[in-house]
Amino acid sequence: SQTIHQWPATLVQPVGSPLSLECTVEGTSNPNLYWYRQAAGRGLQLLFYSVGIGQISSEVPQNLSASRPQDRQFILSSKKLLLSDSGFYLCAWSTSGETQYFGPGTRLLVL
Amino acid sequence: AQSVTQLGSHVSVSEGALVLLRCNYSSSVPPYLFWYVQYPNQGLQLLLKYTSAATLVKGINGFEAEFKKSETSFHLTKPSAHMSDAAEYFCAVSGSSGSARQLTFGSGTQLTVLP
């Protein structure tokens, strides 16, 4: 069966520091991968998606970036965090472009 | 383009009462529709999905939803609420066709179940 992992689970970072969040999927090949952000009291905002290694599409211009160095690995990064980057970050995967399955999430607090 | 509107950011029901969470959508292509549930500090779990087959869709934990094209609705129901149903519920519509369908989410409905 397929599983999706995210780490770290929780992160507290100062403003201006770098960020690296990792997502990995097991049990499937060539998945579509997604990064979402969920701000407090708000819905989910799609940040990036990827249909293959090295292929990244950005949905929202911001100071975040994403990379896919391996088939089942998706990384969300920032060179300098802003207060507004605080939130709950969710990774998801899908195959055949249909249902998306979500990871457990990373809670990021920028101080 | 697609969008989702969830009516009621907070819904409270008594244990054993009917649960009704409302979702209306707009989509320029035949939609795929989803309901997800999120418990505190967890990811989203798929409850059910509509992908152009039967209009009445049954999901996990006793939930079901009916696709009504004429009303552009996909409301979520459960005949009898349980305390464990307390969570946030998200309706989503799938947008563009192709290999990476995009999901557009509603703003969520927080369900409270009263004893």
mmCIF file of N, CA and C in Angstrom, chain A residues 28-95:
data_model
loop_
_atom_site.group_PDB
_atom_site.id
_atom_site.type_symbol
_atom_site.label_atom_id
_atom_site.label_comp_id
_atom_site.label_asym_id
_atom_site.label_seq_id
_atom_site.Cartn_x
_atom_site.Cartn_y
_atom_site.Cartn_z
ATOM 1 N N THR A 28 4.413 3.632 -4.710
ATOM 2 C CA THR A 28 3.885 4.022 -6.014
ATOM 3 C C THR A 28 5.021 4.613 -6.830
ATOM 4 N N SER A 29 4.838 4.624 -8.136
ATOM 5 C CA SER A 29 5.857 5.185 -9.018
ATOM 6 C C SER A 29 5.287 6.349 -9.808
ATOM 7 N N ASN A 30 6.159 7.314 -10.073
ATOM 8 C CA ASN A 30 5.807 8.489 -10.874
ATOM 9 C C ASN A 30 4.507 9.156 -10.418
ATOM 10 N N PRO A 31 4.406 9.431 -9.130
ATOM 11 C CA PRO A 31 3.178 10.113 -8.678
ATOM 12 C C PRO A 31 3.212 11.596 -9.037
ATOM 13 N N ASN A 32 2.045 12.207 -9.118
ATOM 14 C CA ASN A 32 1.956 13.659 -9.092
ATOM 15 C C ASN A 32 2.094 14.075 -7.633
ATOM 16 N N LEU A 33 2.844 15.131 -7.392
ATOM 17 C CA LEU A 33 3.073 15.570 -6.019
ATOM 18 C C LEU A 33 2.659 17.027 -5.868
ATOM 19 N N TYR A 34 2.161 17.361 -4.696
ATOM 20 C CA TYR A 34 1.595 18.679 -4.457
ATOM 21 C C TYR A 34 2.070 19.208 -3.098
ATOM 22 N N TRP A 35 2.250 20.515 -3.006
ATOM 23 C CA TRP A 35 2.432 21.215 -1.729
ATOM 24 C C TRP A 35 1.285 22.207 -1.553
ATOM 25 N N TYR A 36 0.650 22.130 -0.372
ATOM 26 C CA TYR A 36 -0.398 23.066 0.003
ATOM 27 C C TYR A 36 0.011 23.776 1.294
ATOM 28 N N ARG A 37 -0.565 24.962 1.488
ATOM 29 C CA ARG A 37 -0.432 25.645 2.766
ATOM 30 C C ARG A 37 -1.828 25.928 3.299
ATOM 31 N N GLN A 38 -1.959 25.710 4.599
ATOM 32 C CA GLN A 38 -3.219 25.963 5.274
ATOM 33 C C GLN A 38 -2.943 26.964 6.394
ATOM 34 N N ALA A 39 -3.380 28.199 6.201
ATOM 35 C CA ALA A 39 -3.204 29.197 7.241
ATOM 36 C C ALA A 39 -4.326 29.056 8.265
ATOM 37 N N ALA A 40 -4.104 29.563 9.438
ATOM 38 C CA ALA A 40 -5.060 29.416 10.543
ATOM 39 C C ALA A 40 -6.436 29.926 10.125
ATOM 40 N N GLY A 41 -7.462 29.073 10.278
ATOM 41 C CA GLY A 41 -8.825 29.480 9.980
ATOM 42 C C GLY A 41 -9.141 29.651 8.508
ATOM 43 N N ARG A 42 -8.271 29.145 7.676
ATOM 44 C CA ARG A 42 -8.495 29.301 6.234
ATOM 45 C C ARG A 42 -8.419 27.963 5.545
ATOM 46 N N GLY A 43 -8.792 27.960 4.291
ATOM 47 C CA GLY A 43 -8.751 26.721 3.518
ATOM 48 C C GLY A 43 -7.351 26.409 3.036
ATOM 49 N N LEU A 44 -7.276 25.514 2.089
ATOM 50 C CA LEU A 44 -5.993 25.074 1.557
ATOM 51 C C LEU A 44 -5.644 25.835 0.295
ATOM 52 N N GLN A 45 -4.409 26.256 0.237
ATOM 53 C CA GLN A 45 -3.904 26.986 -0.929
ATOM 54 C C GLN A 45 -2.837 26.135 -1.601
ATOM 55 N N LEU A 46 -3.028 25.823 -2.871
ATOM 56 C CA LEU A 46 -2.032 25.061 -3.612
ATOM 57 C C LEU A 46 -0.829 25.950 -3.888
ATOM 58 N N LEU A 47 0.355 25.465 -3.512
ATOM 59 C CA LEU A 47 1.584 26.222 -3.726
ATOM 60 C C LEU A 47 2.330 25.739 -4.971
ATOM 61 N N PHE A 48 2.583 24.444 -5.033
ATOM 62 C CA PHE A 48 3.346 23.860 -6.135
ATOM 63 C C PHE A 48 2.792 22.473 -6.456
ATOM 64 N N TYR A 49 2.987 22.063 -7.708
ATOM 65 C CA TYR A 49 2.742 20.672 -8.038
ATOM 66 C C TYR A 49 3.793 20.217 -9.031
ATOM 67 N N SER A 50 3.949 18.887 -9.091
ATOM 68 C CA SER A 50 4.990 18.310 -9.938
ATOM 69 C C SER A 50 4.471 17.027 -10.566
ATOM 70 N N VAL A 51 4.682 16.888 -11.868
ATOM 71 C CA VAL A 51 4.266 15.669 -12.568
ATOM 72 C C VAL A 51 5.443 14.742 -12.839
ATOM 73 N N GLY A 52 6.659 15.168 -12.488
ATOM 74 C CA GLY A 52 7.810 14.315 -12.693
ATOM 75 C C GLY A 52 9.077 14.952 -12.137
ATOM 76 N N ILE A 53 10.163 14.196 -12.137
ATOM 77 C CA ILE A 53 11.438 14.676 -11.609
ATOM 78 C C ILE A 53 11.837 15.974 -12.309
ATOM 79 N N GLY A 54 12.154 16.986 -11.509
ATOM 80 C CA GLY A 54 12.608 18.249 -12.043
ATOM 81 C C GLY A 54 11.535 19.123 -12.658
ATOM 82 N N GLN A 55 10.287 18.652 -12.652
ATOM 83 C CA GLN A 55 9.180 19.418 -13.244
ATOM 84 C C GLN A 55 8.338 20.020 -12.136
ATOM 85 N N ILE A 56 8.409 21.340 -11.990
ATOM 86 C CA ILE A 56 7.717 22.039 -10.918
ATOM 87 C C ILE A 56 6.851 23.131 -11.518
ATOM 88 N N SER A 57 5.604 23.190 -11.072
ATOM 89 C CA SER A 57 4.706 24.278 -11.461
ATOM 90 C C SER A 57 4.328 25.046 -10.209
ATOM 91 N N SER A 58 4.441 26.365 -10.302
ATOM 92 C CA SER A 58 4.138 27.238 -9.176
ATOM 93 C C SER A 58 2.772 27.870 -9.381
ATOM 94 N N GLU A 59 1.966 27.815 -8.330
ATOM 95 C CA GLU A 59 0.627 28.377 -8.414
ATOM 96 C C GLU A 59 0.549 29.774 -7.817
ATOM 97 N N VAL A 60 1.401 30.063 -6.866
ATOM 98 C CA VAL A 60 1.330 31.339 -6.161
ATOM 99 C C VAL A 60 2.734 31.931 -6.055
ATOM 100 N N PRO A 61 2.949 33.128 -6.609
ATOM 101 C CA PRO A 61 4.271 33.746 -6.486
ATOM 102 C C PRO A 61 4.567 34.137 -5.040
ATOM 103 N N GLN A 62 5.749 33.776 -4.558
ATOM 104 C CA GLN A 62 6.078 34.027 -3.159
ATOM 105 C C GLN A 62 7.556 33.730 -2.955
ATOM 106 N N ASN A 63 7.993 33.742 -1.717
ATOM 107 C CA ASN A 63 9.404 33.485 -1.456
ATOM 108 C C ASN A 63 9.682 32.015 -1.199
ATOM 109 N N LEU A 64 8.769 31.129 -1.583
ATOM 110 C CA LEU A 64 8.990 29.706 -1.434
ATOM 111 C C LEU A 64 9.359 29.096 -2.785
ATOM 112 N N SER A 65 10.044 27.977 -2.747
ATOM 113 C CA SER A 65 10.362 27.229 -3.951
ATOM 114 C C SER A 65 10.206 25.746 -3.660
ATOM 115 N N ALA A 66 10.115 24.962 -4.719
ATOM 116 C CA ALA A 66 9.974 23.519 -4.555
ATOM 117 C C ALA A 66 10.928 22.815 -5.499
ATOM 118 N N SER A 67 11.316 21.619 -5.113
ATOM 119 C CA SER A 67 12.175 20.806 -5.972
ATOM 120 C C SER A 67 11.773 19.349 -5.849
ATOM 121 N N ARG A 68 12.068 18.611 -6.904
ATOM 122 C CA ARG A 68 11.774 17.176 -6.918
ATOM 123 C C ARG A 68 13.026 16.468 -7.430
ATOM 124 N N PRO A 69 13.940 16.188 -6.526
ATOM 125 C CA PRO A 69 15.198 15.567 -6.946
ATOM 126 C C PRO A 69 15.081 14.081 -7.273
ATOM 127 N N GLN A 70 14.084 13.422 -6.725
ATOM 128 C CA GLN A 70 13.853 12.006 -6.992
ATOM 129 C C GLN A 70 12.370 11.791 -7.264
ATOM 130 N N ASP A 71 12.046 10.645 -7.828
ATOM 131 C CA ASP A 71 10.673 10.382 -8.263
ATOM 132 C C ASP A 71 9.657 10.552 -7.139
ATOM 133 N N ARG A 72 10.017 10.114 -5.928
ATOM 134 C CA ARG A 72 9.049 10.117 -4.846
ATOM 135 C C ARG A 72 9.437 11.051 -3.716
ATOM 136 N N GLN A 73 10.205 12.085 -4.029
ATOM 137 C CA GLN A 73 10.641 13.048 -3.038
ATOM 138 C C GLN A 73 10.315 14.458 -3.509
ATOM 139 N N PHE A 74 9.714 15.227 -2.616
ATOM 140 C CA PHE A 74 9.284 16.578 -2.952
ATOM 141 C C PHE A 74 9.716 17.478 -1.797
ATOM 142 N N ILE A 75 10.425 18.547 -2.108
ATOM 143 C CA ILE A 75 10.999 19.401 -1.078
ATOM 144 C C ILE A 75 10.491 20.824 -1.246
ATOM 145 N N LEU A 76 10.109 21.416 -0.146
ATOM 146 C CA LEU A 76 9.682 22.817 -0.119
ATOM 147 C C LEU A 76 10.747 23.622 0.603
ATOM 148 N N SER A 77 11.174 24.724 -0.009
ATOM 149 C CA SER A 77 12.292 25.482 0.547
ATOM 150 C C SER A 77 12.019 26.975 0.550
ATOM 151 N N SER A 78 12.801 27.644 1.373
ATOM 152 C CA SER A 78 12.834 29.098 1.351
ATOM 153 C C SER A 78 14.230 29.545 1.769
ATOM 154 N N LYS A 79 14.699 30.631 1.184
ATOM 155 C CA LYS A 79 16.006 31.160 1.579
ATOM 156 C C LYS A 79 15.880 32.047 2.804
ATOM 157 N N LYS A 80 14.758 32.774 2.905
ATOM 158 C CA LYS A 80 14.535 33.674 4.044
ATOM 159 C C LYS A 80 13.060 33.666 4.400
ATOM 160 N N LEU A 81 12.732 33.128 5.551
ATOM 161 C CA LEU A 81 11.342 33.034 5.963
ATOM 162 C C LEU A 81 10.762 34.380 6.387
ATOM 163 N N LEU A 82 9.481 34.544 6.108
ATOM 164 C CA LEU A 82 8.713 35.702 6.541
ATOM 165 C C LEU A 82 7.715 35.261 7.601
ATOM 166 N N LEU A 83 7.240 36.217 8.395
ATOM 167 C CA LEU A 83 6.214 35.887 9.387
ATOM 168 C C LEU A 83 5.002 35.251 8.725
ATOM 169 N N SER A 84 4.665 35.737 7.541
ATOM 170 C CA SER A 84 3.479 35.262 6.830
ATOM 171 C C SER A 84 3.636 33.839 6.303
ATOM 172 N N ASP A 85 4.813 33.265 6.430
ATOM 173 C CA ASP A 85 5.007 31.876 5.996
ATOM 174 C C ASP A 85 4.524 30.877 7.042
ATOM 175 N N SER A 86 4.174 31.346 8.209
ATOM 176 C CA SER A 86 3.645 30.445 9.232
ATOM 177 C C SER A 86 2.379 29.760 8.742
ATOM 178 N N GLY A 87 2.234 28.500 9.112
ATOM 179 C CA GLY A 87 1.042 27.774 8.686
ATOM 180 C C GLY A 87 1.262 26.276 8.768
ATOM 181 N N PHE A 88 0.310 25.556 8.250
ATOM 182 C CA PHE A 88 0.356 24.101 8.224
ATOM 183 C C PHE A 88 0.576 23.693 6.779
ATOM 184 N N TYR A 89 1.674 22.998 6.527
ATOM 185 C CA TYR A 89 2.053 22.633 5.163
ATOM 186 C C TYR A 89 1.741 21.167 4.917
ATOM 187 N N LEU A 90 1.001 20.951 3.866
ATOM 188 C CA LEU A 90 0.559 19.596 3.534
ATOM 189 C C LEU A 90 1.098 19.178 2.172
ATOM 190 N N CYS A 91 1.595 17.976 2.130
ATOM 191 C CA CYS A 91 2.034 17.365 0.880
ATOM 192 C C CYS A 91 0.973 16.342 0.472
ATOM 193 N N ALA A 92 0.765 16.193 -0.807
ATOM 194 C CA ALA A 92 -0.202 15.214 -1.293
ATOM 195 C C ALA A 92 0.332 14.542 -2.549
ATOM 196 N N TRP A 93 -0.200 13.358 -2.841
ATOM 197 C CA TRP A 93 0.177 12.652 -4.064
ATOM 198 C C TRP A 93 -1.066 12.138 -4.769
ATOM 199 N N SER A 94 -0.929 11.913 -6.048
ATOM 200 C CA SER A 94 -1.997 11.297 -6.811
ATOM 201 C C SER A 94 -1.400 10.531 -7.980
ATOM 202 N N THR A 95 -2.175 9.609 -8.510
ATOM 203 C CA THR A 95 -1.822 8.949 -9.763
ATOM 204 C C THR A 95 -3.016 9.049 -10.693
#
